[in-house]
Amino acid sequence: MAQTYRQTAGNNAASFTLGRRRRWGGAVPYLFIFPWIFGFLVFTLGPLLFSLVISFFDWPIVGQVHFIGLGNYASMFTDDPLFWKSFGVTLKFAALFVPLNIVVALGLAILLNQGTRGSAIFRTAFYLPSVISGVALAMIWSWVYSGDYGILNYFLSIIGVQGPDWLNDTKWSLVAMVVASLWGQGSMMLVFLAGLKGIPKDLYESASIDGAGAIRQFFSVTIPMLSPTILFNLITSIIAAFQQLTLALLLTGGGPMKATYFYAMYMYENAFKYYKMGYSAANAWFMFLIVLALTFLVFKSSEAWVFYEGEMKRKPQKKSKSGGKVKSA
Amino acid sequence: MKRLLVYALLIFISLLFAAPLFWAVTTALKSPSELYLFPPKWIPTTWQFSNFAEAWTIQPFTLFLKNTLIVTLLSTIGQLVSCTLVAYGFARFEFKGRNALFLVVLATMMIPWEVTMIPQYMEFNYLGWINTLKPLIVPSWFGSAYYIFLLRQFILTLPRELDEAATIDGASKFGILARIIVPLMGPSLILVGVFQVMSCWNDYLGPLIFLNDQSKYTLTLGLSQFKGMFGVDMQSIMAITCLISIPPLAVFFFAQRYIVGGIANTGIKG
């Protein structure tokens, strides 16, 4: 679609140069984007820089403010067991959630893409849980997981398994969180579905002429063609995993025995329960850097496994972070 | 054979996905005596529709509904107006630093909310906005990266001849936007509106941090306070859960076509 625009612009070369001066015209464009510029300075850049500044201070919400240099960071790493505990919980959650999320979303998308009738109805069924609020989701799952009266344990009892008290069991509470999160991740499935629909049919035809079976086709056609989408979903999942807070607050409150005490919850409590604003800002910056580092590593590795159609041996560009889907937008 | 297997899997997984929702609805309709049974009863023997009205009065949910409506309506109008202006600015003008600024717009999507949360709280605290609905409304009037991106992409697909013809007819830049571009933007504006209505209606962390007085609560915050409240039974919790889920579900059914297409095209909505 961008092409048509370029063409018409070319056809009207005369009017284009004529209009050009007007388009450059002074302050008018800035007036249009002013709302964003103002919002960016006041609600994003300002706070971003300010949070970096206060991370070097002992900054209670009321009372004396002290500059302590790297003090917050030092005490975070050296004498705060909760920091390491919560960081570990989030890493464990991410390690379970991210791959499962990709596999489930991709699996559902493939099932929906089999060309069966009524797939729109099934698509709606898989997506519905993603529409409701995180609070509603947490309420529903805390009842599903109920050890004594929940349906999950009822189903398990039918096949002769005695289910645990999911949310109060240190071994199972984190797994329970992962499952509840997977229930609400329909948008990733939709992204995969769109990616699958974009794979040209003739690739599968020529693969099957070459004698490739379904499994071979999946690994030699589907996965490479889908790799930019996988990259995008991988990064979104990692970010989502590190920001998980609602479920922790509402399903378990971080328990039992801090087994689901997510890093985001640790940060939240430092700020709004103990009012250690500087310390919490330092926590936040640490998380920001970790997420940036992970994103960077994933991008780096993507050079090896992401296949960009039409980019013969050219290095994948970092900019196209939504993996070529932007093109179709 | 393969077809059969696919159907079987689709149906089985749909049931898995639907089971918790179904369980929530039937729980909301149960009488207290059937609530805590094992094995549980899927279908209540008597359907207690009065549960909804009863649960609604345990907390001032009508007030919460009013707050939620105010926030949702005003912030959605704000996003539609501001993002349209900004997207038009980026799509239709050439100016110094445009590409760099647009990259910044995209980059802001990567910043986790947690990093800016504390200074924002302090900012609103300084302005005396804590415990008012303003922190949930005002920022929406200054655009949001994802929506700006989405609308800009859409405006780029509209032929420029339209603008040029209107310019010859003496229309101002703003006149072009208001009378030529906006009427053509229908589907993408619906998409932005629907996304904003849903995310605003469903928002929990914003209200949690910025509101502390019950008279200012939104529905999600009111529901979250239910858990662990003395004397609140499961059927009341599920009744409110079902009630506050109806609007987003209704919006979804109404706008499904736009939503599915919109997510598929940009893939950014997490």
Coordinates of C-alpha atoms in Angstrom, one line a residue:
Chain A
M1 CA 0.0 0.0 0.0
A2 CA 3.0 2.2 0.6
Q3 CA 3.9 1.4 -3.0
T4 CA 0.7 2.9 -4.4
Y5 CA 1.4 6.0 -2.5
R6 CA 5.0 6.2 -3.9
Q7 CA 3.7 5.6 -7.4
T8 CA 1.1 8.3 -7.3
A9 CA 3.7 10.7 -5.9
G10 CA 5.9 9.8 -8.8
N11 CA 3.2 10.3 -11.4
N12 CA 2.5 13.7 -10.0
A13 CA 6.1 14.8 -9.8
A14 CA 5.2 18.3 -10.6
S15 CA 2.5 18.7 -8.0
F16 CA 4.8 16.9 -5.6
T17 CA 7.6 19.4 -5.8
L18 CA 5.0 22.2 -5.8
G19 CA 3.4 20.9 -2.6
R20 CA 6.7 20.1 -1.1
R21 CA 7.5 23.6 0.2
R22 CA 4.0 23.8 1.7
R23 CA 4.5 20.4 3.4
W24 CA 7.8 21.6 5.0
G25 CA 5.9 24.6 6.2
G26 CA 7.2 25.8 9.5
A27 CA 5.5 25.1 12.8
V28 CA 2.3 23.5 11.5
P29 CA 3.5 19.9 11.7
Y30 CA 4.8 20.4 15.2
L31 CA 1.4 21.7 16.2
F32 CA -0.2 18.4 15.1
I33 CA 2.3 16.2 17.0
F34 CA 2.5 18.5 20.0
P35 CA 0.2 16.4 22.1
W36 CA 2.6 13.5 21.8
I37 CA 5.7 15.6 22.4
F38 CA 4.2 17.1 25.6
G39 CA 3.0 13.7 26.8
F40 CA 6.3 12.1 26.1
L41 CA 8.2 14.8 28.0
V42 CA 5.8 14.9 31.0
F43 CA 4.7 11.2 31.3
T44 CA 7.6 9.2 29.8
L45 CA 11.0 10.9 29.4
G46 CA 10.7 13.1 32.5
P47 CA 9.6 10.2 34.7
L48 CA 12.2 7.9 33.1
L49 CA 15.1 10.3 33.9
F50 CA 13.7 11.2 37.3
S51 CA 13.4 7.5 38.3
L52 CA 17.1 7.1 37.4
V53 CA 17.9 10.1 39.5
I54 CA 16.0 9.0 42.6
S55 CA 17.5 5.5 42.3
F56 CA 20.7 7.1 43.7
F57 CA 18.8 8.6 46.7
D58 CA 17.4 7.3 49.9
W59 CA 14.0 8.8 49.1
P60 CA 11.1 8.1 51.4
I61 CA 7.7 9.5 50.4
V62 CA 7.8 11.8 53.5
G63 CA 10.9 12.9 55.3
Q64 CA 14.5 13.6 54.5
V65 CA 16.0 12.8 51.1
H66 CA 19.7 11.6 51.1
F67 CA 22.0 11.1 48.2
I68 CA 23.6 7.7 48.6
G69 CA 25.2 7.1 45.2
L70 CA 25.1 3.5 44.3
G71 CA 23.9 2.6 47.8
N72 CA 20.5 1.3 46.7
Y73 CA 22.1 -0.9 44.1
A74 CA 24.7 -2.2 46.5
S75 CA 22.2 -3.1 49.2
M76 CA 20.0 -4.7 46.6
F77 CA 22.7 -7.1 45.5
T78 CA 24.4 -7.7 48.8
D79 CA 22.0 -7.6 51.7
D80 CA 18.4 -8.1 50.4
P81 CA 17.5 -11.8 50.2
L82 CA 14.1 -10.8 48.9
F83 CA 15.7 -9.2 45.8
W84 CA 17.3 -12.5 44.8
K85 CA 14.3 -14.5 45.9
S86 CA 11.9 -12.5 43.8
F87 CA 14.3 -12.3 40.8
G88 CA 14.6 -16.1 40.9
V89 CA 10.9 -16.5 41.0
T90 CA 10.4 -14.3 38.0
L91 CA 13.2 -16.1 36.1
K92 CA 11.6 -19.5 36.9
F93 CA 8.2 -18.2 35.8
A94 CA 9.6 -16.8 32.6
A95 CA 11.5 -20.1 31.9
L96 CA 8.2 -21.9 32.2
F97 CA 5.8 -19.4 30.7
V98 CA 7.7 -18.1 27.7
P99 CA 8.3 -21.4 25.9
L100 CA 4.9 -22.8 26.8
N101 CA 3.2 -19.6 25.7
I102 CA 4.8 -19.9 22.3
V103 CA 4.1 -23.6 21.9
V104 CA 0.5 -23.3 23.0
A105 CA -0.3 -20.2 20.9
L106 CA 1.4 -21.7 17.8
G107 CA -0.3 -25.1 18.4
L108 CA -3.7 -23.5 18.6
A109 CA -3.0 -21.3 15.5
I110 CA -2.0 -24.4 13.5
L111 CA -5.1 -26.2 14.6
L112 CA -7.3 -23.3 13.6
N113 CA -5.5 -23.1 10.2
Q114 CA -6.4 -26.6 9.1
G115 CA -9.2 -25.2 6.9
T116 CA -11.9 -26.9 8.9
R117 CA -15.4 -25.4 8.9
G118 CA -16.4 -23.3 11.8
S119 CA -12.9 -22.4 12.7
A120 CA -14.0 -18.8 13.4
I121 CA -16.2 -20.1 16.2
F122 CA -13.2 -22.0 17.7
R123 CA -11.0 -19.0 17.3
T124 CA -13.5 -17.0 19.3
A125 CA -13.6 -19.7 22.0
F126 CA -9.8 -19.6 22.3
Y127 CA -9.7 -15.9 22.4
L128 CA -12.6 -15.1 24.8
P129 CA -10.6 -15.4 28.0
S130 CA -8.2 -12.7 26.7
V131 CA -11.0 -10.2 26.6
I132 CA -11.9 -10.1 30.3
S133 CA -10.0 -8.2 32.9
G134 CA -7.0 -9.6 34.8
V135 CA -9.0 -9.2 38.0
A136 CA -11.9 -11.3 36.7
L137 CA -9.4 -13.9 35.4
A138 CA -7.7 -14.1 38.8
M139 CA -11.1 -14.4 40.6
I140 CA -12.2 -17.2 38.3
W141 CA -8.9 -19.2 38.7
S142 CA -8.7 -18.8 42.4
W143 CA -12.1 -20.6 42.5
V144 CA -11.0 -23.2 39.9
Y145 CA -7.9 -24.0 41.9
S146 CA -9.7 -24.3 45.2
G147 CA -8.3 -27.3 46.9
D148 CA -11.5 -28.6 48.4
Y149 CA -14.2 -27.4 46.1
G150 CA -12.5 -26.5 42.8
I151 CA -13.4 -28.1 39.5
L152 CA -9.8 -28.8 38.6
N153 CA -9.4 -31.2 41.5
Y154 CA -12.8 -32.6 40.7
F155 CA -11.6 -33.5 37.2
L156 CA -8.5 -35.0 38.6
S157 CA -10.4 -37.0 41.1
I158 CA -12.4 -38.6 38.2
I159 CA -9.2 -40.0 36.9
G160 CA -8.1 -41.0 40.3
V161 CA -5.6 -38.3 41.1
Q162 CA -5.7 -36.4 44.4
G163 CA -5.0 -32.8 43.4
P164 CA -3.0 -30.5 45.6
D165 CA -4.2 -27.3 47.1
W166 CA -2.8 -25.5 44.1
L167 CA -2.4 -22.0 45.3
N168 CA -1.2 -22.9 48.8
D169 CA 1.3 -25.5 47.8
T170 CA 4.9 -24.3 47.3
K171 CA 5.5 -26.9 44.7
W172 CA 2.4 -26.0 42.5
S173 CA 1.5 -22.4 43.0
L174 CA 3.9 -21.1 40.3
V175 CA 2.8 -23.7 37.8
A176 CA -0.8 -22.7 38.6
M177 CA 0.1 -19.1 37.7
V178 CA 1.6 -20.2 34.4
V179 CA -1.5 -22.1 33.5
A180 CA -3.8 -19.2 34.4
S181 CA -1.6 -16.8 32.3
L182 CA -1.7 -19.2 29.3
W183 CA -5.5 -19.1 29.5
G184 CA -5.5 -15.4 28.7
Q185 CA -2.9 -15.1 25.9
G186 CA -5.2 -15.3 22.9
S187 CA -3.7 -12.3 21.1
M188 CA -0.4 -14.2 20.5
M189 CA -2.4 -17.0 18.9
L190 CA -4.0 -14.4 16.5
V191 CA -0.6 -13.1 15.6
F192 CA 0.6 -16.6 14.8
L193 CA -2.6 -17.3 12.8
A194 CA -2.0 -14.2 10.7
G195 CA 1.6 -15.4 10.1
L196 CA 0.4 -18.8 9.1
K197 CA -2.1 -17.4 6.6
G198 CA 0.7 -15.4 5.1
I199 CA 2.8 -18.4 4.1
P200 CA 2.3 -19.0 0.3
K201 CA 0.6 -22.3 -0.4
D202 CA 3.0 -23.2 -3.3
L203 CA 5.8 -23.6 -0.8
Y204 CA 3.9 -26.6 0.7
E205 CA 3.1 -27.9 -2.7
S206 CA 6.6 -28.0 -3.9
A207 CA 7.8 -29.4 -0.6
S208 CA 5.3 -32.3 -0.9
I209 CA 6.3 -32.9 -4.5
D210 CA 9.9 -33.2 -3.2
G211 CA 8.5 -35.9 -0.9
A212 CA 8.4 -34.0 2.4
G213 CA 5.9 -35.4 4.8
A214 CA 3.8 -33.3 7.2
I215 CA 6.5 -33.2 9.9
R216 CA 9.2 -32.4 7.5
Q217 CA 7.1 -29.6 6.0
F218 CA 6.5 -28.2 9.4
F219 CA 10.2 -27.9 10.2
S220 CA 11.3 -26.9 6.7
V221 CA 8.6 -24.6 5.6
T222 CA 6.3 -23.5 8.5
I223 CA 9.0 -22.8 11.1
P224 CA 11.4 -20.8 8.9
M225 CA 8.6 -18.8 7.3
L226 CA 7.1 -18.1 10.7
S227 CA 10.4 -17.2 12.4
P228 CA 10.0 -13.4 12.3
T229 CA 6.6 -13.9 14.0
I230 CA 8.2 -16.2 16.6
L231 CA 10.9 -13.7 17.3
F232 CA 8.2 -11.0 17.9
N233 CA 6.2 -13.2 20.1
L234 CA 9.2 -14.4 22.0
I235 CA 10.1 -10.8 22.9
T236 CA 6.6 -9.9 23.9
S237 CA 6.4 -12.9 26.1
I238 CA 9.6 -12.2 27.9
I239 CA 8.4 -8.6 28.6
A240 CA 5.0 -9.9 29.8
A241 CA 6.7 -12.4 32.1
F242 CA 8.8 -9.8 33.8
Q243 CA 5.8 -7.5 34.3
Q244 CA 3.4 -10.1 35.8
L245 CA 1.9 -8.4 38.8
T246 CA -1.9 -8.7 38.8
L247 CA -2.0 -12.4 39.2
A248 CA 0.5 -12.4 42.0
L249 CA -1.3 -9.7 43.9
L250 CA -4.8 -11.3 43.5
L251 CA -4.2 -15.1 43.3
T252 CA -1.6 -15.7 46.0
G253 CA -0.4 -12.4 47.4
G254 CA 3.1 -13.7 46.6
G255 CA 2.7 -16.8 48.8
P256 CA 2.9 -19.5 49.9
M257 CA 6.4 -19.0 51.5
K258 CA 7.1 -16.4 48.8
A259 CA 6.9 -19.1 46.1
T260 CA 5.1 -16.7 43.8
Y261 CA 6.7 -13.5 45.0
F262 CA 7.4 -12.0 41.5
Y263 CA 10.0 -9.4 41.0
A264 CA 7.2 -6.9 39.9
M265 CA 5.5 -7.5 43.2
Y266 CA 8.7 -6.9 45.1
M267 CA 9.1 -3.6 43.3
Y268 CA 5.5 -2.7 44.0
E269 CA 5.8 -3.4 47.7
N270 CA 9.0 -1.5 48.1
A271 CA 7.3 1.5 46.6
F272 CA 3.7 1.4 47.8
K273 CA 3.9 -0.7 51.0
Y274 CA 7.3 0.5 52.5
Y275 CA 7.4 3.8 50.6
K276 CA 11.1 3.3 49.7
M277 CA 10.8 5.2 46.4
G278 CA 14.5 5.4 45.7
Y279 CA 15.1 1.8 46.4
S280 CA 12.1 0.7 44.2
A281 CA 13.3 2.9 41.4
A282 CA 16.7 1.1 41.6
N283 CA 14.8 -2.2 41.4
A284 CA 12.9 -1.0 38.4
W285 CA 16.0 0.1 36.6
F286 CA 17.6 -3.2 37.2
M287 CA 14.6 -5.0 35.7
F288 CA 14.7 -2.6 32.7
L289 CA 18.3 -3.4 32.0
I290 CA 17.7 -7.1 32.3
V291 CA 14.8 -7.0 29.9
L292 CA 16.8 -4.9 27.5
A293 CA 19.7 -7.3 27.7
L294 CA 17.5 -10.3 27.1
T295 CA 15.8 -8.5 24.2
F296 CA 19.2 -7.7 22.7
L297 CA 20.4 -11.3 23.1
V298 CA 17.3 -12.6 21.4
F299 CA 17.9 -10.2 18.6
K300 CA 21.5 -11.2 18.3
S301 CA 20.6 -14.9 18.2
S302 CA 17.9 -14.2 15.7
E303 CA 20.5 -13.6 13.0
A304 CA 21.1 -17.3 13.2
W305 CA 17.5 -18.6 13.2
V306 CA 15.2 -15.9 11.8
F307 CA 14.6 -16.1 8.1
Y308 CA 13.6 -12.9 6.4
E309 CA 12.0 -13.6 3.1
G310 CA 13.4 -11.4 0.3
E311 CA 16.5 -10.5 2.3
M312 CA 19.1 -12.6 0.6
K313 CA 22.0 -13.0 3.0
R314 CA 21.5 -9.5 4.1
K315 CA 21.7 -9.2 7.9
P316 CA 18.3 -9.0 9.5
Q317 CA 17.5 -5.5 10.4
K318 CA 16.9 -4.8 14.0
K319 CA 14.4 -2.2 13.2
S320 CA 11.8 -4.6 11.8
K321 CA 11.0 -5.8 15.3
S322 CA 7.5 -6.9 14.4
G323 CA 9.1 -9.2 11.9
G324 CA 7.9 -8.0 8.6
K325 CA 4.3 -7.9 9.7
V326 CA 4.5 -4.2 9.6
K327 CA 4.7 -4.5 5.9
S328 CA 1.2 -5.9 5.6
A329 CA -0.2 -3.3 8.0
Chain B
M1 CA -9.6 -39.4 9.5
K2 CA -7.2 -36.4 9.9
R3 CA -10.1 -34.1 9.7
L4 CA -11.9 -35.9 12.4
L5 CA -8.9 -35.7 14.7
V6 CA -8.6 -32.0 14.1
Y7 CA -12.3 -31.5 15.0
A8 CA -12.0 -33.6 18.1
L9 CA -9.0 -31.6 19.3
L10 CA -10.7 -28.3 18.5
I11 CA -13.8 -29.3 20.4
F12 CA -11.8 -30.7 23.4
I13 CA -9.6 -27.6 23.7
S14 CA -12.6 -25.3 23.3
L15 CA -14.2 -27.1 26.2
L16 CA -11.1 -26.7 28.2
F17 CA -11.0 -22.9 27.5
A18 CA -14.7 -22.5 28.2
A19 CA -14.9 -24.6 31.4
P20 CA -13.6 -21.9 33.8
L21 CA -16.0 -19.3 32.3
F22 CA -18.9 -21.7 32.5
W23 CA -18.0 -22.6 36.1
A24 CA -17.9 -18.9 37.0
V25 CA -21.4 -18.4 35.5
T26 CA -23.0 -21.4 37.2
T27 CA -21.3 -20.5 40.5
A28 CA -22.8 -17.1 40.3
L29 CA -26.3 -18.7 40.1
K30 CA -25.9 -21.1 43.0
S31 CA -27.6 -21.0 46.3
P32 CA -25.2 -20.9 49.3
S33 CA -26.0 -24.5 50.2
E34 CA -24.8 -25.8 46.9
L35 CA -21.6 -23.7 46.9
Y36 CA -19.2 -25.8 48.8
L37 CA -19.9 -29.4 47.7
F38 CA -17.5 -32.1 46.6
P39 CA -18.1 -33.4 43.9
P40 CA -19.2 -30.0 42.8
K41 CA -22.6 -29.4 41.1
W42 CA -22.2 -28.1 37.5
I43 CA -25.8 -27.0 37.2
P44 CA -27.5 -25.5 40.2
T45 CA -30.8 -27.1 41.2
T46 CA -32.4 -23.6 41.6
W47 CA -31.1 -20.7 39.6
Q48 CA -30.7 -17.8 42.0
F49 CA -30.8 -14.7 39.8
S50 CA -31.2 -12.6 42.9
N51 CA -27.5 -13.3 43.6
F52 CA -26.5 -10.6 41.1
A53 CA -28.6 -7.9 42.8
E54 CA -27.5 -8.9 46.2
A55 CA -23.8 -8.9 45.3
W56 CA -24.2 -5.5 43.6
T57 CA -25.3 -3.9 46.9
I58 CA -22.5 -5.4 49.2
Q59 CA -20.3 -2.6 48.0
P60 CA -21.3 0.6 46.2
F61 CA -20.9 -0.9 42.8
T62 CA -23.2 1.6 41.1
L63 CA -20.7 4.3 42.2
F64 CA -17.8 2.2 40.9
L65 CA -19.6 1.7 37.6
K66 CA -20.1 5.5 37.4
N67 CA -16.3 6.1 38.0
T68 CA -15.4 3.4 35.5
L69 CA -17.7 4.9 32.9
I70 CA -16.3 8.4 33.4
V71 CA -12.7 7.2 33.1
T72 CA -13.4 4.9 30.1
L73 CA -15.4 7.5 28.2
L74 CA -13.1 10.5 28.8
S75 CA -9.8 8.6 28.2
T76 CA -11.2 7.0 25.0
I77 CA -12.2 10.4 23.6
G78 CA -8.8 11.7 24.6
Q79 CA -7.0 8.9 22.8
L80 CA -9.1 9.2 19.6
V81 CA -8.5 13.0 19.4
S82 CA -4.9 13.2 20.3
C83 CA -3.7 10.1 18.4
T84 CA -5.5 11.2 15.3
L85 CA -3.8 14.6 15.4
V86 CA -0.4 13.1 16.0
A87 CA -0.7 10.3 13.5
Y88 CA -1.8 12.8 10.8
G89 CA 1.2 14.9 11.7
F90 CA 3.6 12.0 11.2
A91 CA 1.9 10.7 8.1
R92 CA 1.3 13.8 6.1
F93 CA 4.1 16.3 6.8
E94 CA 7.8 16.3 6.2
F95 CA 9.6 18.2 9.0
K96 CA 12.9 18.2 10.7
G97 CA 13.5 15.2 12.9
R98 CA 10.3 13.4 11.8
N99 CA 11.9 10.0 11.4
A100 CA 13.9 10.2 14.5
L101 CA 10.9 11.3 16.5
F102 CA 8.8 8.5 15.1
L103 CA 11.5 6.0 16.1
V104 CA 11.2 7.5 19.6
V105 CA 7.4 6.9 19.5
L106 CA 8.0 3.3 18.7
A107 CA 10.8 3.0 21.3
T108 CA 8.5 4.2 24.1
M109 CA 6.5 1.0 23.6
M110 CA 9.5 -0.9 25.0
I111 CA 9.7 1.0 28.3
P112 CA 8.2 -1.0 31.1
W113 CA 5.5 0.8 33.0
E114 CA 7.2 -0.1 36.3
V115 CA 10.2 2.2 35.5
T116 CA 8.0 5.3 35.1
M117 CA 5.4 4.3 37.7
I118 CA 7.1 5.8 40.8
P119 CA 7.9 9.3 39.3
Q120 CA 4.4 9.4 37.8
Y121 CA 3.0 8.7 41.2
M122 CA 5.1 11.5 42.7
E123 CA 4.2 13.8 39.9
F124 CA 0.5 13.2 40.4
N125 CA 0.9 13.5 44.1
Y126 CA 2.6 16.8 43.7
L127 CA -0.3 18.0 41.5
G128 CA -2.8 16.8 44.1
W129 CA -4.2 14.3 41.7
I130 CA -3.8 11.2 43.8
N131 CA -7.2 9.8 44.8
T132 CA -8.9 11.5 41.9
L133 CA -9.7 10.1 38.5
K134 CA -7.4 12.5 36.7
P135 CA -4.3 10.3 36.6
L136 CA -6.4 7.7 34.7
I137 CA -7.8 10.2 32.2
V138 CA -5.4 13.1 31.6
P139 CA -2.4 11.1 30.1
S140 CA -4.8 9.6 27.5
W141 CA -5.2 13.1 26.0
F142 CA -1.5 13.1 24.9
G143 CA -1.5 10.1 22.7
S144 CA -0.2 6.6 23.0
A145 CA 2.5 5.1 20.9
Y146 CA 0.7 1.9 19.8
Y147 CA -2.4 3.8 18.7
I148 CA -0.4 6.5 16.9
F149 CA 1.5 3.8 15.0
L150 CA -1.7 2.1 14.1
L151 CA -3.4 5.2 12.8
R152 CA -0.4 6.5 11.0
Q153 CA -0.1 3.2 9.1
F154 CA -3.7 3.6 8.1
I155 CA -3.4 7.3 7.0
L156 CA -0.4 6.3 4.8
T157 CA -2.7 4.0 2.8
L158 CA -5.0 7.0 1.9
P159 CA -4.1 8.5 -1.5
R160 CA -2.5 12.0 -1.2
E161 CA -4.4 13.3 -4.2
L162 CA -7.3 13.7 -1.8
D163 CA -5.3 16.1 0.3
E164 CA -4.0 17.9 -2.7
A165 CA -7.4 18.4 -4.2
A166 CA -8.7 19.8 -1.0
T167 CA -5.7 22.1 -0.7
I168 CA -6.5 23.5 -4.2
D169 CA -10.1 24.0 -3.0
G170 CA -8.6 26.1 -0.2
A171 CA -8.9 23.8 2.7
S172 CA -6.5 24.2 5.6
K173 CA -4.4 21.4 7.0
F174 CA -6.8 20.9 9.8
G175 CA -9.7 21.2 7.5
I176 CA -8.3 18.3 5.4
L177 CA -7.9 16.2 8.5
A178 CA -11.4 16.9 9.8
R179 CA -13.3 16.7 6.6
I180 CA -11.3 14.4 4.3
I181 CA -9.1 12.1 6.4
V182 CA -11.2 11.4 9.5
P183 CA -14.3 10.3 7.6
L184 CA -12.1 7.7 5.8
M185 CA -10.5 6.4 9.0
G186 CA -13.6 4.7 10.3
P187 CA -12.3 1.1 10.8
S188 CA -9.0 2.1 12.3
L189 CA -10.7 4.6 14.7
I190 CA -13.1 1.9 15.8
L191 CA -10.2 -0.4 16.4
V192 CA -8.4 2.2 18.6
G193 CA -11.6 3.0 20.4
V194 CA -12.4 -0.6 21.1
F195 CA -8.8 -1.3 22.3
Q196 CA -8.9 1.7 24.6
V197 CA -12.4 1.0 26.0
M198 CA -11.4 -2.6 26.8
S199 CA -8.0 -1.8 28.3
C200 CA -9.5 1.1 30.3
W201 CA -12.4 -0.9 31.6
N202 CA -10.1 -3.8 32.5
D203 CA -7.3 -1.8 34.0
Y204 CA -6.4 -2.7 37.5
L205 CA -2.9 -1.5 38.3
G206 CA -3.6 2.2 37.5
P207 CA -6.6 2.4 39.8
L208 CA -4.8 0.4 42.4
I209 CA -1.9 2.8 42.6
F210 CA -3.6 6.1 42.1
L211 CA -6.9 5.7 44.0
N212 CA -7.2 4.9 47.7
D213 CA -10.6 6.2 48.7
Q214 CA -13.5 3.8 48.1
S215 CA -15.7 6.6 46.7
K216 CA -13.2 6.8 43.7
Y217 CA -12.9 3.1 43.0
T218 CA -13.4 1.6 39.6
L219 CA -15.2 -1.8 39.1
T220 CA -12.0 -3.9 38.9
L221 CA -10.7 -2.3 42.0
G222 CA -14.0 -2.9 43.8
L223 CA -14.0 -6.5 42.7
S224 CA -10.4 -7.1 43.8
Q225 CA -11.4 -5.9 47.3
F226 CA -14.0 -8.5 47.5
K227 CA -11.6 -11.3 47.9
G228 CA -10.9 -12.0 51.6
M229 CA -13.7 -9.6 52.7
F230 CA -15.5 -11.0 55.6
G231 CA -18.8 -12.6 54.8
V232 CA -18.5 -12.4 51.1
D233 CA -19.4 -15.7 49.5
M234 CA -18.1 -17.2 46.3
Q235 CA -21.4 -16.8 44.5
S236 CA -21.2 -13.0 45.1
I237 CA -17.6 -12.8 43.8
M238 CA -18.5 -14.8 40.7
A239 CA -21.7 -12.7 40.2
I240 CA -19.6 -9.5 40.1
T241 CA -16.9 -11.2 38.0
C242 CA -19.5 -12.1 35.4
L243 CA -21.2 -8.7 35.4
I244 CA -18.1 -6.7 34.9
S245 CA -17.0 -9.1 32.1
I246 CA -20.1 -8.6 30.1
P247 CA -19.2 -5.2 28.6
P248 CA -15.8 -6.3 27.2
L249 CA -17.3 -9.5 25.9
A250 CA -20.1 -7.6 24.2
V251 CA -17.7 -5.1 22.7
F252 CA -15.6 -8.0 21.5
F253 CA -18.5 -9.7 19.8
F254 CA -19.6 -6.4 18.3
A255 CA -16.2 -5.5 16.9
Q256 CA -14.6 -8.9 16.5
R257 CA -13.9 -8.4 12.8
Y258 CA -11.9 -5.2 13.5
I259 CA -10.0 -6.7 16.5
V260 CA -8.9 -9.9 14.9
G261 CA -7.7 -8.0 11.8
G262 CA -6.1 -5.3 13.9
I263 CA -4.1 -7.6 16.1
A264 CA -3.1 -9.7 13.1
N265 CA -1.8 -6.7 11.2
T266 CA 0.3 -5.1 13.8
G267 CA 0.8 -7.8 16.3
I268 CA 1.7 -5.4 19.0
K269 CA -1.2 -5.6 21.3
G270 CA 0.1 -7.8 24.1

